[in-house]
Tab-separated table of N, CA, C and O in Angstrom:
chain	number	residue	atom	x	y	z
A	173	UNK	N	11.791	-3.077	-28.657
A	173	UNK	CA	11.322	-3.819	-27.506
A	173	UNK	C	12.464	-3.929	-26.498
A	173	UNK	O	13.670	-3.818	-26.719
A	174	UNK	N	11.921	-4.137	-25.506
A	174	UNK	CA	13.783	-3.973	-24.607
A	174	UNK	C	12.653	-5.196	-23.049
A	174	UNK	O	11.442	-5.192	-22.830
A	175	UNK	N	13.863	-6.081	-22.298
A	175	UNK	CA	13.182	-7.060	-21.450
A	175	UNK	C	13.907	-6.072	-20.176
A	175	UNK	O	14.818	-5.245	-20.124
A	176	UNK	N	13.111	-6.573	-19.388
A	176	UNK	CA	13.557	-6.160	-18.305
A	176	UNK	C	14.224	-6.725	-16.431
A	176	UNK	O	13.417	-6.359	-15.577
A	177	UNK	N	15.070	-7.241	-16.023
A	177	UNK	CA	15.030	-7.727	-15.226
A	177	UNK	C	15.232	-7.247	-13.661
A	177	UNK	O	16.271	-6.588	-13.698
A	178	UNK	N	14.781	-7.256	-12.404
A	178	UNK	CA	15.279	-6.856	-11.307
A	178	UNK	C	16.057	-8.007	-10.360
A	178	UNK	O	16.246	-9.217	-10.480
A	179	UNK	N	16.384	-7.066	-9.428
A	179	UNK	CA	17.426	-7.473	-8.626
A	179	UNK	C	17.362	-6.583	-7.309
A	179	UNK	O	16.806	-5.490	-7.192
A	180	UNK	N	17.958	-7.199	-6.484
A	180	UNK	CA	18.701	-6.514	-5.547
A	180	UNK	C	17.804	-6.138	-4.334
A	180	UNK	O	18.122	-5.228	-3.568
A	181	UNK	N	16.404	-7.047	-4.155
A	181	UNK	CA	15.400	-7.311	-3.082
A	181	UNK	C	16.187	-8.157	-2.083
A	181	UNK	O	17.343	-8.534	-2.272
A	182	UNK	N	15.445	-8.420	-0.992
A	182	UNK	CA	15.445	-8.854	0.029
A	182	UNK	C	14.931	-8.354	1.261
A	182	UNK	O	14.278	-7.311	1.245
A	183	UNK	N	15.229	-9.212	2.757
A	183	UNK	CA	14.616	-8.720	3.611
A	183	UNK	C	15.676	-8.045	4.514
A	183	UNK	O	16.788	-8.566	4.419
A	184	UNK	N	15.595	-7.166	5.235
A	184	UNK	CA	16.121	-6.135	6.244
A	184	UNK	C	15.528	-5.196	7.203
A	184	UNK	O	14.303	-5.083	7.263
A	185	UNK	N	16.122	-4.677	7.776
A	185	UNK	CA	15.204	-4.307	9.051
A	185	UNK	C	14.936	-2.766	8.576
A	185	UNK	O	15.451	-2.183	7.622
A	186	UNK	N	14.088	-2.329	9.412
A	186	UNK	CA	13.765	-0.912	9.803
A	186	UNK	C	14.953	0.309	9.738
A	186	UNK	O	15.682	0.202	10.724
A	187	UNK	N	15.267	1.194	9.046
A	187	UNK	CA	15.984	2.221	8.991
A	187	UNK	C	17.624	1.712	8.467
A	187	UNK	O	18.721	2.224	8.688
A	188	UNK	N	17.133	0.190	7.499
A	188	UNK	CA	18.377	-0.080	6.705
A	188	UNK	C	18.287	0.494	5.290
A	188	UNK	O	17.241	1.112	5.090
A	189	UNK	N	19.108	0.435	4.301
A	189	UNK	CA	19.255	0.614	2.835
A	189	UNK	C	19.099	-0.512	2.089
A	189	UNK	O	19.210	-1.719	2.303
A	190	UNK	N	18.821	0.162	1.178
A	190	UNK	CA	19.254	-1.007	-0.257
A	190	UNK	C	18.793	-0.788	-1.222
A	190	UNK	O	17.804	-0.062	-1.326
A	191	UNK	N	19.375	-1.351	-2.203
A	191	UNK	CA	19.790	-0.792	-3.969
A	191	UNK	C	19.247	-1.704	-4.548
A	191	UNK	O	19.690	-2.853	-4.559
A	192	UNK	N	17.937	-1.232	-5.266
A	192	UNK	CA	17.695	-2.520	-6.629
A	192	UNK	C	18.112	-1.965	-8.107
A	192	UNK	O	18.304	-0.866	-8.626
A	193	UNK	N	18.138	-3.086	-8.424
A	193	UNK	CA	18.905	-2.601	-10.545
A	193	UNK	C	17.719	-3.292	-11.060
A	193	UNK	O	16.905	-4.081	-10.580
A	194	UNK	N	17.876	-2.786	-12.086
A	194	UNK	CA	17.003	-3.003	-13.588
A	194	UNK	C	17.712	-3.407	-14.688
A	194	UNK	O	18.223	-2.533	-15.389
A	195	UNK	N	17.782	-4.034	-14.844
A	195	UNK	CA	19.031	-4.455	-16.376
A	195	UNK	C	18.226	-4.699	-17.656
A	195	UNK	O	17.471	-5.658	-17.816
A	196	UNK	N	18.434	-3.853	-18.441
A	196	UNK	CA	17.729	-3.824	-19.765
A	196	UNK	C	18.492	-4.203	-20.365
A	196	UNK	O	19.656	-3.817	-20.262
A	197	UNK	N	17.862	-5.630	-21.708
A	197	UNK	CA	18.177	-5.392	-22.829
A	197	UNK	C	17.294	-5.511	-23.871
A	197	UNK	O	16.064	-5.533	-23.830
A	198	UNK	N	18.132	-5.594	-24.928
A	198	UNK	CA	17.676	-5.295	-25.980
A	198	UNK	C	17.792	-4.080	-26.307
A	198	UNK	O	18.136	-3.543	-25.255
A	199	UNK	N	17.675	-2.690	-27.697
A	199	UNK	CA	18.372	-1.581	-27.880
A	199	UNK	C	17.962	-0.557	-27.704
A	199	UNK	O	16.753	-0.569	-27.475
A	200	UNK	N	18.337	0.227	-27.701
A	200	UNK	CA	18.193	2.056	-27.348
A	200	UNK	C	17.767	2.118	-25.709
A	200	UNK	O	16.947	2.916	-25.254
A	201	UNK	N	18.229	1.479	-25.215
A	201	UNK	CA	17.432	2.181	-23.278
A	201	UNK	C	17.810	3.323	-23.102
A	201	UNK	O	17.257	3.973	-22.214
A	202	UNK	N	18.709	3.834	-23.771
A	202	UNK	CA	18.891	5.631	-23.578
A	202	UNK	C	17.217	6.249	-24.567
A	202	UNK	O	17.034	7.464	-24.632
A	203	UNK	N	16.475	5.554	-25.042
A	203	UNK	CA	15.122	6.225	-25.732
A	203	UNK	C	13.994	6.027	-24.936
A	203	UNK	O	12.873	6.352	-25.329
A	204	UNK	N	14.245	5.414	-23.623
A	204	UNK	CA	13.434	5.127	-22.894
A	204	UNK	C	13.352	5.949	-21.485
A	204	UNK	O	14.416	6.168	-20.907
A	205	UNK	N	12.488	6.277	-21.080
A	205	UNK	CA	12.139	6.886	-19.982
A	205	UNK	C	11.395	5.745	-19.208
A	205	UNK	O	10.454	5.031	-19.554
A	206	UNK	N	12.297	5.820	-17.767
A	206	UNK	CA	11.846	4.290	-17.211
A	206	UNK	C	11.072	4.787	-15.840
A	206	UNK	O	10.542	5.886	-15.679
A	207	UNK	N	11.132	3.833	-15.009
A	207	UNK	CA	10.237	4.183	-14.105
A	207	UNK	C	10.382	2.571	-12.465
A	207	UNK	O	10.744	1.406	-12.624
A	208	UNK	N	9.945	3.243	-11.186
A	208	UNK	CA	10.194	2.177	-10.044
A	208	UNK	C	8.775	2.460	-10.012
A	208	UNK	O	8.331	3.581	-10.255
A	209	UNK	N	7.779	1.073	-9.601
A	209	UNK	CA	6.388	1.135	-9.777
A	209	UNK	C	6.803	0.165	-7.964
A	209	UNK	O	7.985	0.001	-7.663
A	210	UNK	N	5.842	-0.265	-7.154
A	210	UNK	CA	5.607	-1.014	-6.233
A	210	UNK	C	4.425	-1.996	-5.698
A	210	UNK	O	3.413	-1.296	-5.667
A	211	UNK	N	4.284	-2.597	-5.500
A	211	UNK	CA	2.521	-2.779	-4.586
A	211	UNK	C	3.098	-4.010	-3.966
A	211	UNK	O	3.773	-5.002	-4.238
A	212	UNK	N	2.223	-3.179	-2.601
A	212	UNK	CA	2.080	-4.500	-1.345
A	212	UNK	C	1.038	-5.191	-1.108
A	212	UNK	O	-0.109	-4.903	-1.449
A	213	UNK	N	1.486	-6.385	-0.354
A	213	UNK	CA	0.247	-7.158	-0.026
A	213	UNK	C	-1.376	-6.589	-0.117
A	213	UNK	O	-1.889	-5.951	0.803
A	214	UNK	N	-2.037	-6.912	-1.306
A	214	UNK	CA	-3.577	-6.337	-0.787
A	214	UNK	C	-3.809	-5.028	-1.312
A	214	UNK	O	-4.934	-4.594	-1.559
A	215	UNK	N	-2.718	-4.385	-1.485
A	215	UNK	CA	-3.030	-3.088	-2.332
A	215	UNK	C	-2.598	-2.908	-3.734
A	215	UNK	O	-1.992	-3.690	-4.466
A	216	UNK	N	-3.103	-1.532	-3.987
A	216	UNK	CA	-3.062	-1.396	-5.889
A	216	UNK	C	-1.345	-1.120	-5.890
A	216	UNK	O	-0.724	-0.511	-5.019
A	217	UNK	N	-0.853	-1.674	-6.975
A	217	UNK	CA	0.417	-0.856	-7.816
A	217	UNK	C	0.328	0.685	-7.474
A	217	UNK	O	-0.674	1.374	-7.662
A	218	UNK	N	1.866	1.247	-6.796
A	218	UNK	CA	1.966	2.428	-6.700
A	218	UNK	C	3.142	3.034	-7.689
A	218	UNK	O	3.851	2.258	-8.330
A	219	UNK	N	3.273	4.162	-7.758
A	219	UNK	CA	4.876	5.036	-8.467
A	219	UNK	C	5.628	5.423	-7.455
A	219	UNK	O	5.138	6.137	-6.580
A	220	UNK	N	6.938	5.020	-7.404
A	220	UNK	CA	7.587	5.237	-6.549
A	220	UNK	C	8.672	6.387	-7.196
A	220	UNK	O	8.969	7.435	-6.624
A	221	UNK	N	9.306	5.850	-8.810
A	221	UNK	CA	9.946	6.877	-8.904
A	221	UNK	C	10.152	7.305	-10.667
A	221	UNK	O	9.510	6.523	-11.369
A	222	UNK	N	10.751	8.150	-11.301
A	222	UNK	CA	10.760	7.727	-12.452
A	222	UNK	C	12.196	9.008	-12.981
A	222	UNK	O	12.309	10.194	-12.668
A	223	UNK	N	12.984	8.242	-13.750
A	223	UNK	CA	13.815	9.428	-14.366
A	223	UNK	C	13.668	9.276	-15.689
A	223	UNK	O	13.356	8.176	-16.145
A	224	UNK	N	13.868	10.325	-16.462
A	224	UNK	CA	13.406	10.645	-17.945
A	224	UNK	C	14.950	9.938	-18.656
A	224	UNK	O	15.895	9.431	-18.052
A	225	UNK	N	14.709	10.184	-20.463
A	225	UNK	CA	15.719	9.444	-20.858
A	225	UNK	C	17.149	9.696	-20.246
A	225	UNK	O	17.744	8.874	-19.549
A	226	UNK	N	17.733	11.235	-20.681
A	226	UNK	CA	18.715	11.551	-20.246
A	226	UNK	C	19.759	11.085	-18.903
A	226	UNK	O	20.957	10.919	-18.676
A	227	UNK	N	18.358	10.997	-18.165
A	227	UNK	CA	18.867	10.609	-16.552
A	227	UNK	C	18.567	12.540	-15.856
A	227	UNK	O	18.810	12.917	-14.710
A	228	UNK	N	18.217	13.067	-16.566
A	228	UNK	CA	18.408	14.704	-16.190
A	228	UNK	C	17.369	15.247	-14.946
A	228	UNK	O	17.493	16.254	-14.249
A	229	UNK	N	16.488	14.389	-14.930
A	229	UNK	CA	14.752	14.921	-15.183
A	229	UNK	C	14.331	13.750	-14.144
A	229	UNK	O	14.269	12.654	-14.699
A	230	UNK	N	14.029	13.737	-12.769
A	230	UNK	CA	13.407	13.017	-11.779
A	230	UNK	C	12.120	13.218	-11.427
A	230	UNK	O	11.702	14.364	-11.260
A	231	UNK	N	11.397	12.223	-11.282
A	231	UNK	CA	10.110	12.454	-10.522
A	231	UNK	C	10.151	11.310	-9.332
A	231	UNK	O	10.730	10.224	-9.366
A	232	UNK	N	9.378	11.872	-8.291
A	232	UNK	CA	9.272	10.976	-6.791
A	232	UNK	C	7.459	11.396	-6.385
A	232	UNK	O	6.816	12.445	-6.360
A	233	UNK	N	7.203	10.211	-6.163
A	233	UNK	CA	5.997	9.816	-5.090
A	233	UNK	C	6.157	10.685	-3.791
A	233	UNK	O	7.154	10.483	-3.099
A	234	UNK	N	5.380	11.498	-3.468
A	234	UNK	CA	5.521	12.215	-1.933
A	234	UNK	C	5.921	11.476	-1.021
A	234	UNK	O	6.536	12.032	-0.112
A	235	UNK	N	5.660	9.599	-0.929
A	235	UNK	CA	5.499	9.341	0.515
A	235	UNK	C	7.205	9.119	0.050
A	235	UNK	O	7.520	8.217	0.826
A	236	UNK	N	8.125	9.350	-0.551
A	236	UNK	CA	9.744	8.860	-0.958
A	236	UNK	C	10.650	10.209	0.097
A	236	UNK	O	11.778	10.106	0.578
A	237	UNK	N	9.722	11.364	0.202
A	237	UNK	CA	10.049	12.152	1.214
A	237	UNK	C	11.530	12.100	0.992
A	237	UNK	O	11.962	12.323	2.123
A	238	UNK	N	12.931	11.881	-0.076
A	238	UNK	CA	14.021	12.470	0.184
A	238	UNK	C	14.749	10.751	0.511
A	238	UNK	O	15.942	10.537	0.726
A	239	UNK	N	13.804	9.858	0.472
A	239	UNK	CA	14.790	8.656	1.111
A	239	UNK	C	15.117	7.589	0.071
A	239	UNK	O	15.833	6.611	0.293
A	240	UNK	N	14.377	7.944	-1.364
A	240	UNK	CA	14.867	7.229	-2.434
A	240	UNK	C	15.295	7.879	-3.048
A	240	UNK	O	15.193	9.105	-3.017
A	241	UNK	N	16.204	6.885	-4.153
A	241	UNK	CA	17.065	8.107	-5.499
A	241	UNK	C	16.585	7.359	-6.342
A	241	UNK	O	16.484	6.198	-5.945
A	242	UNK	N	16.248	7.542	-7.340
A	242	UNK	CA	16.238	7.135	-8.605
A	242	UNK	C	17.042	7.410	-9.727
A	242	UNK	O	16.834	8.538	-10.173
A	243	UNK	N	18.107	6.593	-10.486
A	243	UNK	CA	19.467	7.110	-11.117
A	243	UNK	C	19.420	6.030	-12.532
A	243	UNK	O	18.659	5.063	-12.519
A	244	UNK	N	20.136	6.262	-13.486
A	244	UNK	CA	20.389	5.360	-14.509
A	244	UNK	C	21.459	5.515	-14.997
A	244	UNK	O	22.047	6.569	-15.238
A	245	UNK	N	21.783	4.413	-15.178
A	245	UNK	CA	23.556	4.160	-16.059
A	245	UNK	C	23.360	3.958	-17.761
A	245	UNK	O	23.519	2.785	-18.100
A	246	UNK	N	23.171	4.522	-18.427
A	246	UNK	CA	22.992	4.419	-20.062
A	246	UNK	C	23.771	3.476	-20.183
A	246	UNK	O	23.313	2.343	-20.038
A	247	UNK	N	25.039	3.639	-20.453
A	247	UNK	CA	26.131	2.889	-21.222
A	247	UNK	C	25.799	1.127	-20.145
A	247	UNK	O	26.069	-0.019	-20.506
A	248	UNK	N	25.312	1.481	-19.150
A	248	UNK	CA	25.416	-0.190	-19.336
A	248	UNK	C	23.754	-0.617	-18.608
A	248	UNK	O	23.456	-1.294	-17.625
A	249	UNK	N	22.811	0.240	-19.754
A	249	UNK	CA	21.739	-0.237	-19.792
A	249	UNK	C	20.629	-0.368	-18.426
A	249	UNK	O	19.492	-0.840	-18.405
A	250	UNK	N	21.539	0.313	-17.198
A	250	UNK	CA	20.609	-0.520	-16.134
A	250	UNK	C	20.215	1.341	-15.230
A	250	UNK	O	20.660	2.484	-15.129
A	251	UNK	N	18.991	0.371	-14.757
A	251	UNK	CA	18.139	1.590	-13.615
A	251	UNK	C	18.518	0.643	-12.332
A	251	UNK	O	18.632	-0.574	-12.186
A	252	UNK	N	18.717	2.260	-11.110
A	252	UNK	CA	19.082	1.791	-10.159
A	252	UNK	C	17.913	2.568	-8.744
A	252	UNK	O	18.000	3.761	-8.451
A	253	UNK	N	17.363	2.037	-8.363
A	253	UNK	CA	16.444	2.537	-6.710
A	253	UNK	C	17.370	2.533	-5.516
A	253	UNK	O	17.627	1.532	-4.848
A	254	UNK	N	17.906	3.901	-5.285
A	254	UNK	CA	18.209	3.411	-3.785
A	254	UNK	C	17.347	4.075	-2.672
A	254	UNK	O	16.774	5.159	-2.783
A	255	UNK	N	17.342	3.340	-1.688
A	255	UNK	CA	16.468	2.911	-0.933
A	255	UNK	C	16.989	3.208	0.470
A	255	UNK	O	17.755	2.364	0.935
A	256	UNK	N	16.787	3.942	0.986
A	256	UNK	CA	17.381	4.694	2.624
A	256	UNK	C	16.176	4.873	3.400
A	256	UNK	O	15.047	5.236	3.070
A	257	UNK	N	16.885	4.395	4.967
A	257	UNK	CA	15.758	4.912	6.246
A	257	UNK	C	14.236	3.860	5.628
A	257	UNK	O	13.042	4.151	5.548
A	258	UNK	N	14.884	2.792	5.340
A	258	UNK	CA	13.221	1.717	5.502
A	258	UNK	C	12.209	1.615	6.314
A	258	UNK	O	12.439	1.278	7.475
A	259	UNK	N	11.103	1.835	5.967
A	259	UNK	CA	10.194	1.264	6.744
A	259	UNK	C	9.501	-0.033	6.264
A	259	UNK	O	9.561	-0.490	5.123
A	260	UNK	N	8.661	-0.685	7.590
A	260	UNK	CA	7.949	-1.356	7.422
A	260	UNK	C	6.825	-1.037	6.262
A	260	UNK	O	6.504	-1.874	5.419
A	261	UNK	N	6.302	0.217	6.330
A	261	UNK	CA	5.175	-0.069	4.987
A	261	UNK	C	5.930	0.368	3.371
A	261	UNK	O	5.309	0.899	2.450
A	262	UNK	N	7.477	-0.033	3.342
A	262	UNK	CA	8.438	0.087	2.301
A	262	UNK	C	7.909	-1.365	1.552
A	262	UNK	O	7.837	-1.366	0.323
A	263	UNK	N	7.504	-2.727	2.397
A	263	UNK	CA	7.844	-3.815	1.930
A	263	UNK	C	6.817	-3.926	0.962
A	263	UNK	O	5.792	-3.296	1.222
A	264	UNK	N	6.838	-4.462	0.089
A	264	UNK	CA	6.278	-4.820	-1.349
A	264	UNK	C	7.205	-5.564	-2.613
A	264	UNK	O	8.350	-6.004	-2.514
A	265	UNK	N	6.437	-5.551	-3.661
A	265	UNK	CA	6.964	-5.822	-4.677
A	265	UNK	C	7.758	-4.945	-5.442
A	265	UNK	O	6.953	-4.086	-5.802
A	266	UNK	N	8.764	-4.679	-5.861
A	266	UNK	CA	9.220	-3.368	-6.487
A	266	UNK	C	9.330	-3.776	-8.433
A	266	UNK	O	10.260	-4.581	-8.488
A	267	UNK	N	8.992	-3.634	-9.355
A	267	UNK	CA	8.561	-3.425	-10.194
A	267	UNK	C	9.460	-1.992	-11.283
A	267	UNK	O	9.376	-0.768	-11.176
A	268	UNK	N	10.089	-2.674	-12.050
A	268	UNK	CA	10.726	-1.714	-13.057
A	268	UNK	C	10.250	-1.485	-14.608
A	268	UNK	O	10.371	-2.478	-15.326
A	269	UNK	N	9.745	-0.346	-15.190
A	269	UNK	CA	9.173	-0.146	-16.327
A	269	UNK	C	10.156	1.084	-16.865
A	269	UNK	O	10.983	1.890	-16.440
A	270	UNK	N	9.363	0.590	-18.340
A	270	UNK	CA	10.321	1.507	-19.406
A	270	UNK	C	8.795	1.719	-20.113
A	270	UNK	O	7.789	1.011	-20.094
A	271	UNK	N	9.113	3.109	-20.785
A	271	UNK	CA	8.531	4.189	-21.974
A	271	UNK	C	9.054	4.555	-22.924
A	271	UNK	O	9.848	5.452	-22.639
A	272	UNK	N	9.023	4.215	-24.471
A	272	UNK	CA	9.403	5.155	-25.531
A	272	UNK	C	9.304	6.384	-25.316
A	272	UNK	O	8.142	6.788	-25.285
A	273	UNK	N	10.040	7.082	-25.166
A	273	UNK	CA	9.539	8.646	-25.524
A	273	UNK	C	10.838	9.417	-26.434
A	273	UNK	O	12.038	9.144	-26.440
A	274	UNK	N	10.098	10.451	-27.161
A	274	UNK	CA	11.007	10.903	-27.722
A	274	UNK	C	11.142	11.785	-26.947
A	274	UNK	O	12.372	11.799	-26.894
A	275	UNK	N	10.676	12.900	-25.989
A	275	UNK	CA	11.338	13.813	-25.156
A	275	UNK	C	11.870	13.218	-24.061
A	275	UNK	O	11.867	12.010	-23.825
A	276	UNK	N	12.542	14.492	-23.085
A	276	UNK	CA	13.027	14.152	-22.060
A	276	UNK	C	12.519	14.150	-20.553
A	276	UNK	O	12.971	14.629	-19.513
A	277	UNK	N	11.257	13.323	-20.910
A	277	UNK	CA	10.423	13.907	-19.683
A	277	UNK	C	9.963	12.022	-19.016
A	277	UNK	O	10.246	11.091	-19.770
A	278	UNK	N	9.438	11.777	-17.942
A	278	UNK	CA	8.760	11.055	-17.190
A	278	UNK	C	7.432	11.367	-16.704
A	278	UNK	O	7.039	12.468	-16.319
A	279	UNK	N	6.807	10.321	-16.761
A	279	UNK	CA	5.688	10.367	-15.897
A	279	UNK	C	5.380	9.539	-14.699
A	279	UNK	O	6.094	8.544	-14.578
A	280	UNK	N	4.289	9.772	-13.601
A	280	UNK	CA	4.214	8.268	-12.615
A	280	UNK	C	2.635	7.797	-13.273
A	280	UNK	O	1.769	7.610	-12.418
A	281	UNK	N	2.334	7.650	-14.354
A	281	UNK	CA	1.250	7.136	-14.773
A	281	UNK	C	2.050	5.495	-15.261
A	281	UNK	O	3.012	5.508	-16.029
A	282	UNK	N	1.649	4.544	-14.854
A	282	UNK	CA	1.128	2.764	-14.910
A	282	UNK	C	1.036	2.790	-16.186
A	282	UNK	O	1.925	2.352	-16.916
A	283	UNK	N	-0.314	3.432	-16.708
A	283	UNK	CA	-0.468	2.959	-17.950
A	283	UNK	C	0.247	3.459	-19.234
A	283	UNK	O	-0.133	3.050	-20.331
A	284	UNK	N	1.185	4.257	-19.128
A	284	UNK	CA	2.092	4.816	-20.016
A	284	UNK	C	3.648	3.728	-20.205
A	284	UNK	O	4.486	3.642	-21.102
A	285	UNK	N	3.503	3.156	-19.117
A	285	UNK	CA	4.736	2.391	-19.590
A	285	UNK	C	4.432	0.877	-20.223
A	285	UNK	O	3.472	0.176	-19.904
A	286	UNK	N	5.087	0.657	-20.838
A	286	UNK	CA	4.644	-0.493	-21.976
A	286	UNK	C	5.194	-1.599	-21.994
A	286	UNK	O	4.805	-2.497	-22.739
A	287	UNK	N	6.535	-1.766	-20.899
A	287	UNK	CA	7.012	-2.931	-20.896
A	287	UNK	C	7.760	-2.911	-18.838
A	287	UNK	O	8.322	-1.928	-18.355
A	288	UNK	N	7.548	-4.028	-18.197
A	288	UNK	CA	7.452	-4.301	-17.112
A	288	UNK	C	8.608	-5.288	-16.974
A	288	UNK	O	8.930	-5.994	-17.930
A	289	UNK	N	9.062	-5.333	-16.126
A	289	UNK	CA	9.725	-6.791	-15.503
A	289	UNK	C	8.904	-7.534	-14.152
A	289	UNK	O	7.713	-7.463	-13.848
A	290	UNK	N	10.013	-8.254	-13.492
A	290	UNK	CA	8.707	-9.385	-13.175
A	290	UNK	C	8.938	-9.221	-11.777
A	290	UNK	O	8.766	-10.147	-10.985
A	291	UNK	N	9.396	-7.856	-11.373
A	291	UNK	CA	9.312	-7.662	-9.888
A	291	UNK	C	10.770	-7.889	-8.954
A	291	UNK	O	11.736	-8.558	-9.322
A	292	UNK	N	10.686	-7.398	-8.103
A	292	UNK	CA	11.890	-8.665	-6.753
A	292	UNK	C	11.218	-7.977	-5.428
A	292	UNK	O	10.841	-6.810	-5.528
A	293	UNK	N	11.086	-8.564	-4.387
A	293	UNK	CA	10.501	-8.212	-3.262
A	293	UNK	C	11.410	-8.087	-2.391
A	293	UNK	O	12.472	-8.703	-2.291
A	294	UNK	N	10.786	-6.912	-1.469
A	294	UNK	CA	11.634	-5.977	-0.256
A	294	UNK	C	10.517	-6.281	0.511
A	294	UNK	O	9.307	-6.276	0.282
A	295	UNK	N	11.609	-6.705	2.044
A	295	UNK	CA	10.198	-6.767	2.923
A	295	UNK	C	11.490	-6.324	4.406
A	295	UNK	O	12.478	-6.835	4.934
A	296	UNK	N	10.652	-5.084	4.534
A	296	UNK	CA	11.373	-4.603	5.894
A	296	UNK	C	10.825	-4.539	6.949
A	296	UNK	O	10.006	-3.686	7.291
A	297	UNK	N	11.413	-5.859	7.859
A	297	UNK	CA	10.915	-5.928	9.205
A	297	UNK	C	10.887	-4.807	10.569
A	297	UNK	O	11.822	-4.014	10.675
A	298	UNK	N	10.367	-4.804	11.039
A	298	UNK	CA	10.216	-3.711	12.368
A	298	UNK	C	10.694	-4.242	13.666
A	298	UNK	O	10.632	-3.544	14.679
């Protein structure tokens, strides 16, 4: 079982940056293939990003177009979103999940990941 916490929301303007973390504990987060999930006001949960255990192996949402990274630090447990060239329809909830897997792969499927944290919100003004 591993908990999950975020960080590193807030509000900022239009065509700023910013970095959220994920800090896992509990053991093995190198067996986990994690994942950046989102949803804004009024709409469904989206996938924003996901890297497989290794850290080797990325997947991105089309609308991320090159302006997010998705990265992980094993040795000290944590996933990191960075976040470039904001827009206004960036702002939402941002949402960090983890997957058992024994390979080295990701998916942007919701229902594959099995454990969630409890969000931190980005809201980028125009």
């Amino acid at each position: 079982q591993v908990q999950l916490v975020e960080s590193g929301g807030g509000l900022v303007q239009a065509g700023d940056s910013l970095r959220l973390s994920c800090a896992a504990s509990g053991r093995a987060f190198g067996h986990y293939a994690m994942a950046w999930f989102r949803q804004a006001p009024g709409k469904e949960r989206e996938f924003v990003g996901a890297v497989s255990r290794s850290g080797n192996n990325l997947y991105y949402a089309d609308f991320v177009k090159g302006r997010f990274t998705v990265s992980r630090d094993n040795a000290k447990n944590t996933l990191y979103l960075q976040m470039n060239s904001l827009k206004s329809e960036d702002t939402g909830v941002y949402y960090c999940a983890a997957d058992w897997r024994v390979s080295d792969t990701a998916n942007g499927e919701g229902s594959s990941y099995d454990y969630w944290g409890q969000g931190t919100q980005v809201t980028v003004s125009s």
